[in-house]
Coordinates of C-alpha atoms in Angstrom, one line a residue:
M1 CA 29.6 119.2 -123.6
K2 CA 32.3 116.6 -123.0
I3 CA 33.2 112.8 -121.9
C4 CA 34.3 112.0 -118.8
S5 CA 38.3 111.0 -118.6
I6 CA 37.7 109.2 -116.0
C7 CA 34.5 107.1 -116.3
K8 CA 34.0 107.7 -120.4
K9 CA 30.7 109.2 -120.0
I10 CA 28.6 112.4 -121.2
S11 CA 29.7 115.2 -119.1
G12 CA 27.2 118.1 -118.9
T13 CA 30.0 120.4 -118.5
D14 CA 32.9 120.8 -119.5
N15 CA 34.5 119.2 -116.8
D16 CA 34.8 115.4 -115.2
H17 CA 31.8 114.2 -113.4
L18 CA 32.5 115.3 -109.7
D19 CA 31.7 112.2 -108.3
C20 CA 34.5 110.8 -111.1
L21 CA 37.2 113.2 -109.9
E22 CA 36.2 112.2 -106.1
K23 CA 36.2 108.8 -106.6
R24 CA 39.9 108.9 -108.0
R25 CA 41.2 110.8 -105.3
V26 CA 39.9 108.6 -102.5
E27 CA 41.7 105.5 -104.6
L28 CA 44.8 107.6 -104.7
E29 CA 44.8 108.3 -101.1
D30 CA 44.1 104.5 -100.4
G31 CA 47.0 103.3 -102.1
G32 CA 49.2 106.0 -100.9
L33 CA 48.6 104.8 -97.2
K34 CA 48.8 101.0 -98.4
E35 CA 52.1 101.7 -99.7
S36 CA 53.8 104.0 -97.4
L37 CA 52.2 102.3 -93.7
A38 CA 55.4 100.1 -93.2
E39 CA 57.3 103.2 -93.9
K40 CA 55.3 105.4 -91.1
L41 CA 55.7 102.6 -88.5
D42 CA 59.3 101.6 -89.4
M43 CA 59.3 98.4 -89.4
Q44 CA 62.0 97.4 -90.8
K45 CA 63.8 98.8 -88.0
D46 CA 63.0 96.4 -85.3
P47 CA 59.8 94.5 -85.8
N48 CA 59.5 93.5 -82.4
D49 CA 57.8 96.6 -81.0
I50 CA 54.9 96.7 -83.3
G51 CA 51.7 94.0 -81.3
V52 CA 50.8 91.1 -83.1
E53 CA 47.6 92.4 -84.5
I54 CA 49.7 94.9 -86.4
K55 CA 52.2 92.8 -87.7
A56 CA 49.5 90.7 -89.3
V57 CA 47.8 93.7 -90.7
L58 CA 51.0 95.2 -92.3
E59 CA 51.6 91.6 -94.1
H60 CA 48.6 91.1 -95.4
L61 CA 48.9 94.4 -96.5
T62 CA 52.3 94.1 -97.9
K63 CA 51.2 90.7 -99.6
E64 CA 48.1 92.6 -101.0
K65 CA 50.6 94.9 -102.7
E66 CA 52.8 92.0 -104.1
K67 CA 49.6 90.3 -105.9
T68 CA 49.0 93.5 -107.1
S69 CA 52.3 94.4 -108.5
E70 CA 52.6 91.2 -110.3

């Protein structure tokens, strides 16, 4: 038996819980997506080429990222 390093509960095996590992992987992927979305769309090069809806989404994600950084 071992303590899961993610949820800090007892694990019946000598490894972390599979659902905890999967949850952490998904969270890391989501964080990487938010950080790289503007770069993937090259928003800094020419922001007038992007639709109004996409601009709003990107601005929202950028503000959310800045709030979590503070």
